[in-house]
Short mmCIF file of C-alpha atoms (C1' of nucleotides) in Angstrom, two decimals:
data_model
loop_
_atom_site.label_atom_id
_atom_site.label_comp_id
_atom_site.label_asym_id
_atom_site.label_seq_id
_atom_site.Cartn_x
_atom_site.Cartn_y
_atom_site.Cartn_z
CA UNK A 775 -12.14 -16.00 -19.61
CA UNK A 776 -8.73 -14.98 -21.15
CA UNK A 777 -6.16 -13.05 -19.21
CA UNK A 778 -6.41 -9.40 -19.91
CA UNK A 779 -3.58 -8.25 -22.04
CA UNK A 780 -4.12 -4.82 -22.76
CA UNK A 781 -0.99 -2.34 -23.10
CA UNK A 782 -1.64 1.76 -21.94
CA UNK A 783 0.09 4.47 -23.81
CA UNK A 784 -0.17 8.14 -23.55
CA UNK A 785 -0.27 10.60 -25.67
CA UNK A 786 0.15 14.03 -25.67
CA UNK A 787 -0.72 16.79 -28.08
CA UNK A 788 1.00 20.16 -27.83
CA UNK A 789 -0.36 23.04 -29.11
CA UNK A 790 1.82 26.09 -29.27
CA UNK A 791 1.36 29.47 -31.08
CA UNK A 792 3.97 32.61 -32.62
CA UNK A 793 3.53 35.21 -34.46
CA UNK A 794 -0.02 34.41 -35.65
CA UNK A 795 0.73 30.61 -36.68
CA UNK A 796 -0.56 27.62 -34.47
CA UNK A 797 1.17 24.62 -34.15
CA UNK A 798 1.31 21.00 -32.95
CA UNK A 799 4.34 19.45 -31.95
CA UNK A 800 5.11 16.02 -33.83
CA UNK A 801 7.69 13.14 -33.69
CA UNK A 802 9.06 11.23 -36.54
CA UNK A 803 9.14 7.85 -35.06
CA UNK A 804 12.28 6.19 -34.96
CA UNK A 805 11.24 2.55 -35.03
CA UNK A 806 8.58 0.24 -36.31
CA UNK A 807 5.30 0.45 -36.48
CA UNK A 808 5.23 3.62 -38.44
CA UNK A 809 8.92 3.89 -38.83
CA UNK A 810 9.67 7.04 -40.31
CA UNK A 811 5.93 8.13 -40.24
CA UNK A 812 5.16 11.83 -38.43
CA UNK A 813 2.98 10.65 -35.10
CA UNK A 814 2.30 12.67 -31.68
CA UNK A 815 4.29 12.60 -28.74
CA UNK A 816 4.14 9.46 -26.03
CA UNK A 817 4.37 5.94 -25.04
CA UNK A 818 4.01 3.48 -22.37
CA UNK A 819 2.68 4.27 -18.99
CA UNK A 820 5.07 2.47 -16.43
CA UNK A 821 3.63 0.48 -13.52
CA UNK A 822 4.33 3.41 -10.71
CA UNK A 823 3.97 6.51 -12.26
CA UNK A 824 0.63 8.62 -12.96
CA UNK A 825 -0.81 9.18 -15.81
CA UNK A 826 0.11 12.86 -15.84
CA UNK A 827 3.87 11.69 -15.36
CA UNK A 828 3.46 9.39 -17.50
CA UNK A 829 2.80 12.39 -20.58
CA UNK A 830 5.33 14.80 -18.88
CA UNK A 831 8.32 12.04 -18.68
CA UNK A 832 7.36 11.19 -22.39
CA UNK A 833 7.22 14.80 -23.48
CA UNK A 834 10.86 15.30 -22.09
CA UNK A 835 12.53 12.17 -23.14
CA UNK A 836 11.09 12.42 -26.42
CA UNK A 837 11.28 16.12 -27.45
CA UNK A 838 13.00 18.17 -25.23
CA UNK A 839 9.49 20.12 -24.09
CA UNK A 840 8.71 20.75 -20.49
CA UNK A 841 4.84 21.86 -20.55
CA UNK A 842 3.42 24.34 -18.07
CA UNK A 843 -0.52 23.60 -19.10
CA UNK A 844 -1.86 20.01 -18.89
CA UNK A 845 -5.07 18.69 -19.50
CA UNK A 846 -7.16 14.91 -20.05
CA UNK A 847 -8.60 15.20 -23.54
CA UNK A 848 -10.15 11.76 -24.53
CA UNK A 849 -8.83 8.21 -24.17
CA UNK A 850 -8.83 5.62 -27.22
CA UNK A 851 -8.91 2.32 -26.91
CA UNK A 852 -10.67 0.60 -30.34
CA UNK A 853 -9.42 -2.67 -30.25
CA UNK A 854 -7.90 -2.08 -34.24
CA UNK A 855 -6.00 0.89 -33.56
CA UNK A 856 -2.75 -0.06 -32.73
CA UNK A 857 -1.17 -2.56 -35.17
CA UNK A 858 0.83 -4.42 -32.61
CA UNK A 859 -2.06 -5.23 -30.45
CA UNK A 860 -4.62 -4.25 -27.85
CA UNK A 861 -3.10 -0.71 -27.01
CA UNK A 862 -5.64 1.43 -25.13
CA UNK A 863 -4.17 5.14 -25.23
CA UNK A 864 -5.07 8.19 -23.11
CA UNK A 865 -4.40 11.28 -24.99
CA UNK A 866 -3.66 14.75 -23.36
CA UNK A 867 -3.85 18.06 -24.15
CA UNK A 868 -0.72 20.85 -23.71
CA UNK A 869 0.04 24.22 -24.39
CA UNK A 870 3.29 25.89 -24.40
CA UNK A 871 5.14 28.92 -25.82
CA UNK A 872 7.02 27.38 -28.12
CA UNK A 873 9.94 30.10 -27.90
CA UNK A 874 10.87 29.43 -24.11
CA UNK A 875 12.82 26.03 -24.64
CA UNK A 876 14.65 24.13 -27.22
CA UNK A 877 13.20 21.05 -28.82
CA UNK A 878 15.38 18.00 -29.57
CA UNK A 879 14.79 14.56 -30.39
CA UNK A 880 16.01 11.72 -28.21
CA UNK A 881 15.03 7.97 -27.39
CA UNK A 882 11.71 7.08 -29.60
CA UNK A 883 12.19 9.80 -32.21
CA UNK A 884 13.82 10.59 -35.05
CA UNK A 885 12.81 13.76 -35.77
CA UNK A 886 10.90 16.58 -33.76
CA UNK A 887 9.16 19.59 -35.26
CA UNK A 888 6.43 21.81 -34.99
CA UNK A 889 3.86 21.99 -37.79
CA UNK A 890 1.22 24.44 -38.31
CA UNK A 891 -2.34 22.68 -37.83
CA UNK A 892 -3.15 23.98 -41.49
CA UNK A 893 -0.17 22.08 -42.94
CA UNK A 894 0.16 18.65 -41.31
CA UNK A 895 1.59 15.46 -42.81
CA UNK A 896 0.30 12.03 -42.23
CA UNK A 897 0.00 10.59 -39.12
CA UNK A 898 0.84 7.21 -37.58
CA UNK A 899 -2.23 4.84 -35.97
CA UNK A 900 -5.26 6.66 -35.13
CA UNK A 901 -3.50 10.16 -34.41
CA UNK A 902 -4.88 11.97 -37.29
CA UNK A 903 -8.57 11.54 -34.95
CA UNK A 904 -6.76 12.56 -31.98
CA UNK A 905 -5.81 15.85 -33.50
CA UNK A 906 -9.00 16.80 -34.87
CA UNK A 907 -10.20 16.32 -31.77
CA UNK A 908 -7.62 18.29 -29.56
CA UNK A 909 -8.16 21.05 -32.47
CA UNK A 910 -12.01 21.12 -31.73
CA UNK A 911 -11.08 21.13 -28.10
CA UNK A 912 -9.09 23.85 -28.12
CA UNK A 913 -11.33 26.01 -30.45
CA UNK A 914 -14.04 25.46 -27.99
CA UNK A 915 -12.20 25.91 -24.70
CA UNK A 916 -10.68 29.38 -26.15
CA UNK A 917 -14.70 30.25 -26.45
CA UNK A 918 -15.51 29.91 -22.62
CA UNK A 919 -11.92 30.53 -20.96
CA UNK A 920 -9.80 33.32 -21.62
CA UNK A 921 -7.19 31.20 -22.64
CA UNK A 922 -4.00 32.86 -23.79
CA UNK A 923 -1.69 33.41 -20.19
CA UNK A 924 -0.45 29.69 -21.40
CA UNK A 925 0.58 30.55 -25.03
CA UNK A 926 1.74 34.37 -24.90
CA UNK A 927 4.80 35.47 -23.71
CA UNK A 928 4.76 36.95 -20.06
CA UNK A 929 4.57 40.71 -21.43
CA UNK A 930 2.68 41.19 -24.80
CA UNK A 931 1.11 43.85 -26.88
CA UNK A 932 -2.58 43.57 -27.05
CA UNK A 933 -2.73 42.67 -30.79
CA UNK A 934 -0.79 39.25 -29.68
CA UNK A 935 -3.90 38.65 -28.10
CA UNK A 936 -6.27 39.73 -30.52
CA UNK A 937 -4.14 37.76 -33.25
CA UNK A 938 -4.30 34.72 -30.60
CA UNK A 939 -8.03 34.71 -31.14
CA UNK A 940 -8.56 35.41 -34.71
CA UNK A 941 -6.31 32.62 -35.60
CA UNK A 942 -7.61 30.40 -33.14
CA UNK A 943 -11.01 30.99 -34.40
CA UNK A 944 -10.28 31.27 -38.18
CA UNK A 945 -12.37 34.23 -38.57
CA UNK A 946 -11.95 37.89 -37.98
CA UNK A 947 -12.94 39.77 -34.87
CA UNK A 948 -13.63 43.35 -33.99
CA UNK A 949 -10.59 45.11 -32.73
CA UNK A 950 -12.29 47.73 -31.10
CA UNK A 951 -15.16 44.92 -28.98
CA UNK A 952 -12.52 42.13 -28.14
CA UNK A 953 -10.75 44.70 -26.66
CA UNK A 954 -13.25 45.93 -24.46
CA UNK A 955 -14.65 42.93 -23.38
CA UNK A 956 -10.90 41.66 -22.33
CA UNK A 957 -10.39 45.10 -20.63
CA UNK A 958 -13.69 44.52 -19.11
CA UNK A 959 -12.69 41.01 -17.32
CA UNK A 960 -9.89 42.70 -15.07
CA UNK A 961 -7.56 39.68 -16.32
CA UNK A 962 -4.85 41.90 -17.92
CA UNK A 963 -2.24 44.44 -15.83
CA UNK A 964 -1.37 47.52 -18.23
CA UNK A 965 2.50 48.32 -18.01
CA UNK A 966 4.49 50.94 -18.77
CA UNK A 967 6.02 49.45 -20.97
CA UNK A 968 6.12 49.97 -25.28
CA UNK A 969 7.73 47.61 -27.64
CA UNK A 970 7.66 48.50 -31.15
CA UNK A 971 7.05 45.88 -34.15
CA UNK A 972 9.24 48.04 -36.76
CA UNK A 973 6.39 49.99 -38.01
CA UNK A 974 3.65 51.60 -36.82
CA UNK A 975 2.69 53.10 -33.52
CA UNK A 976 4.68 51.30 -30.58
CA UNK A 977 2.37 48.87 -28.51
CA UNK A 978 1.74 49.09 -24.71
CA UNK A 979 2.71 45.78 -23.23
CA UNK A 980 0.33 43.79 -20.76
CA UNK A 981 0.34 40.63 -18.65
CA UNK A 982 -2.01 38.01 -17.07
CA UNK A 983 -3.38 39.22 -13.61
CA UNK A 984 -2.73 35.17 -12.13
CA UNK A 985 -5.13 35.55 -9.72
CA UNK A 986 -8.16 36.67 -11.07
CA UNK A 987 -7.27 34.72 -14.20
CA UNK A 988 -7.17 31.41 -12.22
CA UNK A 989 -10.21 32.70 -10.39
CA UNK A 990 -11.70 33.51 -13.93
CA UNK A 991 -11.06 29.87 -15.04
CA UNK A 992 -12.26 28.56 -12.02
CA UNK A 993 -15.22 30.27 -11.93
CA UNK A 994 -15.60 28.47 -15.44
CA UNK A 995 -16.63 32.16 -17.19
CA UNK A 996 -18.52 32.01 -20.36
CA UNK A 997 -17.26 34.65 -22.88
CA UNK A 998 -18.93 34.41 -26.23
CA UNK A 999 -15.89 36.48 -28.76
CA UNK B 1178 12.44 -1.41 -17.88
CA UNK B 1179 10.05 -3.49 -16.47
CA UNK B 1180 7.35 -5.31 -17.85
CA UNK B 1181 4.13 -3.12 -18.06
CA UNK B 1182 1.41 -4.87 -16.21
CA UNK B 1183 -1.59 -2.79 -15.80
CA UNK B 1184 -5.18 -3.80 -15.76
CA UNK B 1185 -7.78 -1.52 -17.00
CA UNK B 1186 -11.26 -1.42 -15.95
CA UNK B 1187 -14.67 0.80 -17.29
CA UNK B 1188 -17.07 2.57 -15.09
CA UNK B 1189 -20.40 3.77 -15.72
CA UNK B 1190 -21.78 6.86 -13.85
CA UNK B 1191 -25.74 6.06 -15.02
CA UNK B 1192 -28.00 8.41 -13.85
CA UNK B 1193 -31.48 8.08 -13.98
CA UNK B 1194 -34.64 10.69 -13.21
CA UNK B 1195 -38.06 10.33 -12.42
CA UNK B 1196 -40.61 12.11 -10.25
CA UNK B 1197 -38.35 15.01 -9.20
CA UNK B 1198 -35.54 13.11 -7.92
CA UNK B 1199 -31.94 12.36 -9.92
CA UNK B 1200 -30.43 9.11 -8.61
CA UNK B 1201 -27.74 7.41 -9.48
CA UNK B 1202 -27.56 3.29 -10.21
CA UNK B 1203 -25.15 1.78 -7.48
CA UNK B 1204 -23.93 -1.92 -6.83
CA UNK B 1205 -23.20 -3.71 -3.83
CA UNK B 1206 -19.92 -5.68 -4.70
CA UNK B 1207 -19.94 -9.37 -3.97
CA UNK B 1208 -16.01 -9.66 -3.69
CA UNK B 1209 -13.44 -8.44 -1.74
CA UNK B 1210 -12.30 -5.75 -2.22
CA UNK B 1211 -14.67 -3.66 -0.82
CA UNK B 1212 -16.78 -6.77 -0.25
CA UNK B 1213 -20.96 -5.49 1.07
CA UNK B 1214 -20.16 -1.67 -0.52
CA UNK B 1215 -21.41 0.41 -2.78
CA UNK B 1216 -19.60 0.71 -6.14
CA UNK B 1217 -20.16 2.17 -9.69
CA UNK B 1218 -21.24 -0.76 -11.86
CA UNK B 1219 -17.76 -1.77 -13.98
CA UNK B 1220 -15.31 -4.11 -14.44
CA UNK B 1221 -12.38 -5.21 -16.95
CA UNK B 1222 -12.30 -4.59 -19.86
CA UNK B 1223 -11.89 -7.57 -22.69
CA UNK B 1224 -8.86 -8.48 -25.16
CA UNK B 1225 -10.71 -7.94 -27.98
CA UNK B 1226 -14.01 -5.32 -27.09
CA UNK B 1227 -13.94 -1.64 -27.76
CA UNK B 1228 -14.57 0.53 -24.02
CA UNK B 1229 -18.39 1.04 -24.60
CA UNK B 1230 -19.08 -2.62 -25.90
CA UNK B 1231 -16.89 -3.44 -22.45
CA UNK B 1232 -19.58 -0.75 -20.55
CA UNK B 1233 -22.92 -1.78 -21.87
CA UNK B 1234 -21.66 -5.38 -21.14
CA UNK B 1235 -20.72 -4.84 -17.48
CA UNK B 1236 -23.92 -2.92 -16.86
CA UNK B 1237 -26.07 -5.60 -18.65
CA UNK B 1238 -24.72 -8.06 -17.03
CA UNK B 1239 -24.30 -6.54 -13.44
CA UNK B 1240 -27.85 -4.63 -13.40
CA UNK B 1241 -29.79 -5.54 -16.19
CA UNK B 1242 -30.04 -2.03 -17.37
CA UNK B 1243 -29.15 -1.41 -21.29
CA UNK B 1244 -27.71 2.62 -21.30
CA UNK B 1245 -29.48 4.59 -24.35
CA UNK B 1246 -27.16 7.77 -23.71
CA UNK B 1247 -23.17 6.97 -23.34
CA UNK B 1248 -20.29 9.30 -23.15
CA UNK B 1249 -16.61 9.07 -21.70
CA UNK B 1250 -16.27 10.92 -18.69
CA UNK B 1251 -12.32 10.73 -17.63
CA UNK B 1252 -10.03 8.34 -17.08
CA UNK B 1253 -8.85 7.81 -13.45
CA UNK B 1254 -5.34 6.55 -13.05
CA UNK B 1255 -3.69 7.30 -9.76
CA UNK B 1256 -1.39 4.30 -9.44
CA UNK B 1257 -2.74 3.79 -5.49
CA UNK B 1258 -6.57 3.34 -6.43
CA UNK B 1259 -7.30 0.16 -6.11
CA UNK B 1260 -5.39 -2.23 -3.55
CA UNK B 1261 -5.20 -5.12 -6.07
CA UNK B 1262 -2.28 -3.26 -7.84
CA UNK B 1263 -2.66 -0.70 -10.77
CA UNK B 1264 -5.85 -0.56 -12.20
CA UNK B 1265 -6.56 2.28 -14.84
CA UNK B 1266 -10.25 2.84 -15.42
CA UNK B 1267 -11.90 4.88 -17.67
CA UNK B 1268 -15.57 6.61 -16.61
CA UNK B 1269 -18.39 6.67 -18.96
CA UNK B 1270 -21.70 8.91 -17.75
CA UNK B 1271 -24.73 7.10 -18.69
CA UNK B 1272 -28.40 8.23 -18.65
CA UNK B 1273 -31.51 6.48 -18.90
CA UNK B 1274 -35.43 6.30 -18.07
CA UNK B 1275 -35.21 3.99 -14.94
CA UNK B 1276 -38.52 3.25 -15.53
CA UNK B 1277 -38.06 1.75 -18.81
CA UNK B 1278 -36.57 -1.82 -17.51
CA UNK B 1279 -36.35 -4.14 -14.45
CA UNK B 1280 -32.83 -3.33 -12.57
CA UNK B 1281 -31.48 -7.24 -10.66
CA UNK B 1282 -28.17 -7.73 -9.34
CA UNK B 1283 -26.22 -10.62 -10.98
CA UNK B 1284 -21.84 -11.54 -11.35
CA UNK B 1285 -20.26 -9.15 -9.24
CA UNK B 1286 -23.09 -7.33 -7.81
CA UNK B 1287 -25.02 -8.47 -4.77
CA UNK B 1288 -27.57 -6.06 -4.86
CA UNK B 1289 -28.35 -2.93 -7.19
CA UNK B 1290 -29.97 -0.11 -6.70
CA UNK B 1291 -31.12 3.61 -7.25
CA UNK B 1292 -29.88 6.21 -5.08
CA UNK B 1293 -30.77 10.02 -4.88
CA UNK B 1294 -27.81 12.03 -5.39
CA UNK B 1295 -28.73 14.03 -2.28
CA UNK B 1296 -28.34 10.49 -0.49
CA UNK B 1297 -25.66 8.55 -1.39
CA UNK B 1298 -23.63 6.12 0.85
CA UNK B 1299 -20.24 5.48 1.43
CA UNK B 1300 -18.03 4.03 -1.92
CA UNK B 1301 -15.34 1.60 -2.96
CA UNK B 1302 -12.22 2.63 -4.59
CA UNK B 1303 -12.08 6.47 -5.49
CA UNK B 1304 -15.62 5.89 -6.70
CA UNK B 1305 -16.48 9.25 -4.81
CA UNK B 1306 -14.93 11.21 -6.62
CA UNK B 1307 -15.35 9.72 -10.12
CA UNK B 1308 -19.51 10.65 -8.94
CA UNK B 1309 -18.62 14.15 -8.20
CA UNK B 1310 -17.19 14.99 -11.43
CA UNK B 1311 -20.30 12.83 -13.18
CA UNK B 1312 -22.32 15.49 -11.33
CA UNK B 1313 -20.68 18.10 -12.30
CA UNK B 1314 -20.26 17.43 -15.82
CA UNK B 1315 -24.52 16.24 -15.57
CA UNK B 1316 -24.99 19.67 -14.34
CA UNK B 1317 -22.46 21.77 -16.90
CA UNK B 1318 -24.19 19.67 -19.48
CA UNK B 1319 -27.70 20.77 -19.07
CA UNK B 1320 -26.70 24.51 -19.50
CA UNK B 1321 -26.05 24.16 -23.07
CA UNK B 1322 -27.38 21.40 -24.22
CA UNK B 1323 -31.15 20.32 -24.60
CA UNK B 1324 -30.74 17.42 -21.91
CA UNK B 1325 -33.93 15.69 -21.55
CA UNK B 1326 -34.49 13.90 -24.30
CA UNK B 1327 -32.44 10.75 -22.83
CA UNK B 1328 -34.09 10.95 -19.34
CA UNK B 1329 -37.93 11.68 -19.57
CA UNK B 1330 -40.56 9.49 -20.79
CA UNK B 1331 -41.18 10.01 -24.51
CA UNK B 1332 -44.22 11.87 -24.25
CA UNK B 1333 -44.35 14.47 -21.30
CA UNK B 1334 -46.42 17.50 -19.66
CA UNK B 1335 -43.55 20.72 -19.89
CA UNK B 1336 -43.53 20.59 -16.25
CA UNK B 1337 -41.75 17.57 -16.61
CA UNK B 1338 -39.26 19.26 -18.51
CA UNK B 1339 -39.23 21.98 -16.25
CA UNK B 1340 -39.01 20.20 -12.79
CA UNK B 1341 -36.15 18.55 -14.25
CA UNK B 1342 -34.01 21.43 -15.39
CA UNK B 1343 -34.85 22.89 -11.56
CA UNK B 1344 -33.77 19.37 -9.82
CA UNK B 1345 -30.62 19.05 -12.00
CA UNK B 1346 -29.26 23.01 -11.27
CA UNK B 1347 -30.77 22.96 -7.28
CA UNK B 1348 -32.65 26.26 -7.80
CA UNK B 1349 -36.00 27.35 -8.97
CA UNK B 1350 -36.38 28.86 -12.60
CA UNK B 1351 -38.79 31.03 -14.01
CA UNK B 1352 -41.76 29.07 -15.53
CA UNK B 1353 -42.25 32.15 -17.98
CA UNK B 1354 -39.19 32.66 -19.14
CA UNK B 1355 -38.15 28.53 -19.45
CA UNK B 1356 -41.38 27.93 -21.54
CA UNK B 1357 -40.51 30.73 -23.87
CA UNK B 1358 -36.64 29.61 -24.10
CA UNK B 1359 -37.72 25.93 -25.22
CA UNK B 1360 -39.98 26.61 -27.42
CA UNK B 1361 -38.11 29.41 -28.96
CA UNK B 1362 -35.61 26.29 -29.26
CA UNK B 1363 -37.96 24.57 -32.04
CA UNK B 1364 -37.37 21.10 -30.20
CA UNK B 1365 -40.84 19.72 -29.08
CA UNK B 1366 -43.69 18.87 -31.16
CA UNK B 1367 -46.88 19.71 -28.84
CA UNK B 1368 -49.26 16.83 -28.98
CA UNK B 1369 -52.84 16.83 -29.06
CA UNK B 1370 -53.09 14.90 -26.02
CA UNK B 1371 -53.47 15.71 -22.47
CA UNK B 1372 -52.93 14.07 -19.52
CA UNK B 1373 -53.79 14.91 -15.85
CA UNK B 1374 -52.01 14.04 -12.73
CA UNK B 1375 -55.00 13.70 -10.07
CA UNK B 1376 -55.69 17.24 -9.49
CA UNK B 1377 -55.27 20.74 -11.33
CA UNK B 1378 -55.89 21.46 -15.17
CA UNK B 1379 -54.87 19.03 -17.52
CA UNK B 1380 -50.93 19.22 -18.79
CA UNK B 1381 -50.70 18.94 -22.54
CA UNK B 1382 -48.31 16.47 -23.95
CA UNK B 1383 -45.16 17.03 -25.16
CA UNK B 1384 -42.52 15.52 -27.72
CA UNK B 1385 -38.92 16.17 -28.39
CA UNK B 1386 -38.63 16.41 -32.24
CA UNK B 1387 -35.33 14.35 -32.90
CA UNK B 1388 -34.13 15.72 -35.84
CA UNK B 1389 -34.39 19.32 -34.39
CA UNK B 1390 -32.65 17.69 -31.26
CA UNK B 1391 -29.88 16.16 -32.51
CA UNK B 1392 -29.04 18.92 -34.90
CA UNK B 1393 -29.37 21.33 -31.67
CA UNK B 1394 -26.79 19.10 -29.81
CA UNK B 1395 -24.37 19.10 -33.27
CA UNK B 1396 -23.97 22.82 -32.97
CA UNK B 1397 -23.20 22.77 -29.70
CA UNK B 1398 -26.12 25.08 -28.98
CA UNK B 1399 -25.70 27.47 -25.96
CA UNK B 1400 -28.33 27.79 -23.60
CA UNK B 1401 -28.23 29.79 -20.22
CA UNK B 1402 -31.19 28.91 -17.86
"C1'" DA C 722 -66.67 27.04 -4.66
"C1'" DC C 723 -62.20 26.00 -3.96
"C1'" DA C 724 -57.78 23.83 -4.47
"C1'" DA C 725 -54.22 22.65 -7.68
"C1'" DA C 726 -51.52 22.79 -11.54
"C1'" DA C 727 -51.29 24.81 -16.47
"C1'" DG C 728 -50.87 28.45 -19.42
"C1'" DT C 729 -49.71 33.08 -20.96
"C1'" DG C 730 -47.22 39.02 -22.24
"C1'" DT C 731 -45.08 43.02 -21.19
"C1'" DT C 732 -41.55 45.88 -19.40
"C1'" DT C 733 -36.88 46.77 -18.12
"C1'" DG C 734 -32.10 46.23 -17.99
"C1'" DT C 735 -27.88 44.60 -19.89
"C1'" DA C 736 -24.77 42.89 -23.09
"C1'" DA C 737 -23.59 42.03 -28.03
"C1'" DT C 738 -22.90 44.10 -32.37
"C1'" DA C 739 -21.80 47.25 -35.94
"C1'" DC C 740 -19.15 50.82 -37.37
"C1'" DA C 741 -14.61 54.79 -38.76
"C1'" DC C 742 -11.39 57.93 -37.47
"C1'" DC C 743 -7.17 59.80 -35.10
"C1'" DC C 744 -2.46 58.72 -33.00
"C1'" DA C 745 2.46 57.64 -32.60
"C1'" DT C 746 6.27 56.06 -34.62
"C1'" DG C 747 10.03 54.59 -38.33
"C1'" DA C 748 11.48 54.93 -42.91
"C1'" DT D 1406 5.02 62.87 -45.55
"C1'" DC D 1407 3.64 58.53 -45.88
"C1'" DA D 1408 3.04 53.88 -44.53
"C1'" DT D 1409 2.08 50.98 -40.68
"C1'" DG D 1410 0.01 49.20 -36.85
"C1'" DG D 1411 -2.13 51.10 -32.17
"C1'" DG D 1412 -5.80 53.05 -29.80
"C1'" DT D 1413 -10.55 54.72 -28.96
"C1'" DG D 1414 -16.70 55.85 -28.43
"C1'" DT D 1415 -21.43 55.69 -29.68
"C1'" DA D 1416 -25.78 54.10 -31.38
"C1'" DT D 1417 -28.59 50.07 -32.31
"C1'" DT D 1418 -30.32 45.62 -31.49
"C1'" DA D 1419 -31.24 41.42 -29.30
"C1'" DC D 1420 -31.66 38.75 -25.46
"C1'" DA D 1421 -32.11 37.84 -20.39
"C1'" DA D 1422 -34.69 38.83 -16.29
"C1'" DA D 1423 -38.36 40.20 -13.49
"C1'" DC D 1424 -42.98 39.92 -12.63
"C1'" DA D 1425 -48.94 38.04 -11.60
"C1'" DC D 1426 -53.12 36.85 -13.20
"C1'" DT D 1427 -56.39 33.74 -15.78
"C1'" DT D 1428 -57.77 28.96 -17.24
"C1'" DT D 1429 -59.06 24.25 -16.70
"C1'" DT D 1430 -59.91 20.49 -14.33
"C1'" DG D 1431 -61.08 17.25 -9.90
"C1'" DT D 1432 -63.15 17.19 -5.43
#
DNA sequence: ACAAAAGTGTTTGTAATACACCCATGA
DNA sequence: TCATGGGTGTATTACAAACACTTTTGT
């Protein structure tokens, strides 16, 4: 029997959202394979550090992003997928607000830059698969969580929300029944607060309850939009 | 930097059901570590083998069984789980009809054997754990998806069906309303056969219909018990 | 005839859906 | 005053839940 020679990467995928678009953060990768070629975040899990350390060390070195949600999505390992050799990689999941840091390239990359998951460019080794797959995760998790605490900005009018989902979901929704059903989960803390978009009535601002959201998620609710 | 030198391994959570009881296939390692305790069936994976071929090999060759139902479960990675250094595994979740093969113990295993969930004995590595979130995920599983299909005998009275949905979630259901939910489903073909277990009227036979099945378990149907 | 498991409908409550107008502000 | 987005209630429908007696067989 041969000596095993198999290399670990990680990878993560960051989804974050603004003003109605959805995005994925991507590196241009700075050296070969795929030179030059769009691909998502990561690299080589060192010998001491966990997995989850692993994604948040690459995340930072490589882009400037410091996530706040973190989750195992799927780990690939097809012999073929990697060009330079047995590379067995252990993707993760992320979400951010994309307007609370600045991103910057450094190390591996060339480039960094968000791209909206309608508009994305080619991808390096078997990454195109690993977004589909983060996409249909988060389409499904945003089904049976009430996701949104992670992507939204602390205080935000209730139409963030509602254009959170409708995007997310790529169909309409009814304002008036999303609303009560949200209202109806005790998740959200009405303030006193109104910001105003311009035009148009000014919007009452609202926030995550933490606690019963985390006891929401925990609780693993089901919540059919 | 130092050279990455990480060793990854596969693990299959198989579980298997018959007569009203859920067990789980353990092995008894033959080496050290852990030498004489129970373990999930695994081991390294190969240069050049995808993860499943590496899963359905270890499990052939460790307890004979061949898995009809495979899915990846998690990857495990603390860098302290096993003492021989950093070993990164990756779960799979397995189910099968235990009655459908011979189990024997051969390579690594020293004995094998089916244990009820409700009984299982101490376990190597962080094996524990990987079983509780096997359970879990068995459990989260079966309310919405048609389970079933992979773990009872291909023709079987509804009661079959039914003491298997009440096993798996640890509560009684409501004959009634369970009968009318799976049918309403469209999934079994009723047989013209009956079959009688010893006392009590007759049970008539019962099919899964594949297609219907499979197409079910494509749209992700959802299906509170 | 009785014990044991199989088979079968109806009612009630609850949650999802569909649907349209008024309100508060800035330009 | 008009354009723009914010905010709200009711009626209908569909599905989940609760509930108990009859049927068929073996002993």
């Amino acid at each position: 029997m041969s000596k095993q020679s198999i290399k670990l990467t990680v990878d993560a995928v960051v989804f974050g959202y603004e003003e109605g678009n959805i995005s994925v953060l991507l590196i241009k990768r700075k050296y070969e394979p795929f030179k030059n070629k769009w691909a998502i975040p990561g690299g080589f899990v060192l010998n001491d550090e966990s997995l989850e350390e692993a994604v948040e060390r690459e995340l930072q070195e490589e882009t400037g992003v410091k996530i706040n949600y973190l989750e195992q999505l799927y780990t690939f390992g097809e012999p073929s997928r990697d060009p330079r050799g047995r590379v067995v990689s252990i993707a993760y999941f992320g979400l951010v607000r994309p307007n609370t840091f600045k991103i910057f390239a450094s190390t591996d990359a060339a480039e960094v830059a968000w791209f909206n998951i309608n508009e994305l460019p080619q991808l390096s080794f078997d990454h195109k698969e690993i977004l589909e797959i983060a996409i249909k995760r988060l389409q499904g998790k945003i089904t049976y969580e009430p996701l949104g605490f992670e992507l939204l900005d602390k205080k935000f009018p209730f139409s963030d929300l509602e254009k959170l989902y409708s995007t997310l979901l790529g169909r309409g929704i009814d304002r008036r029944n999303f609303r009560k059903k949200i209202i109806g989960l005790n998740v959200l803390d009405e303030l006193n607060e109104k910001v105003s978009k311009g035009s148009g009535r000014p919007a009452n601002l609202f926030q995550f309850n933490q606690k019963r959201y985390f006891q929401l998620k925990k609780e693993g609710i089901i919540f059919e939009i």
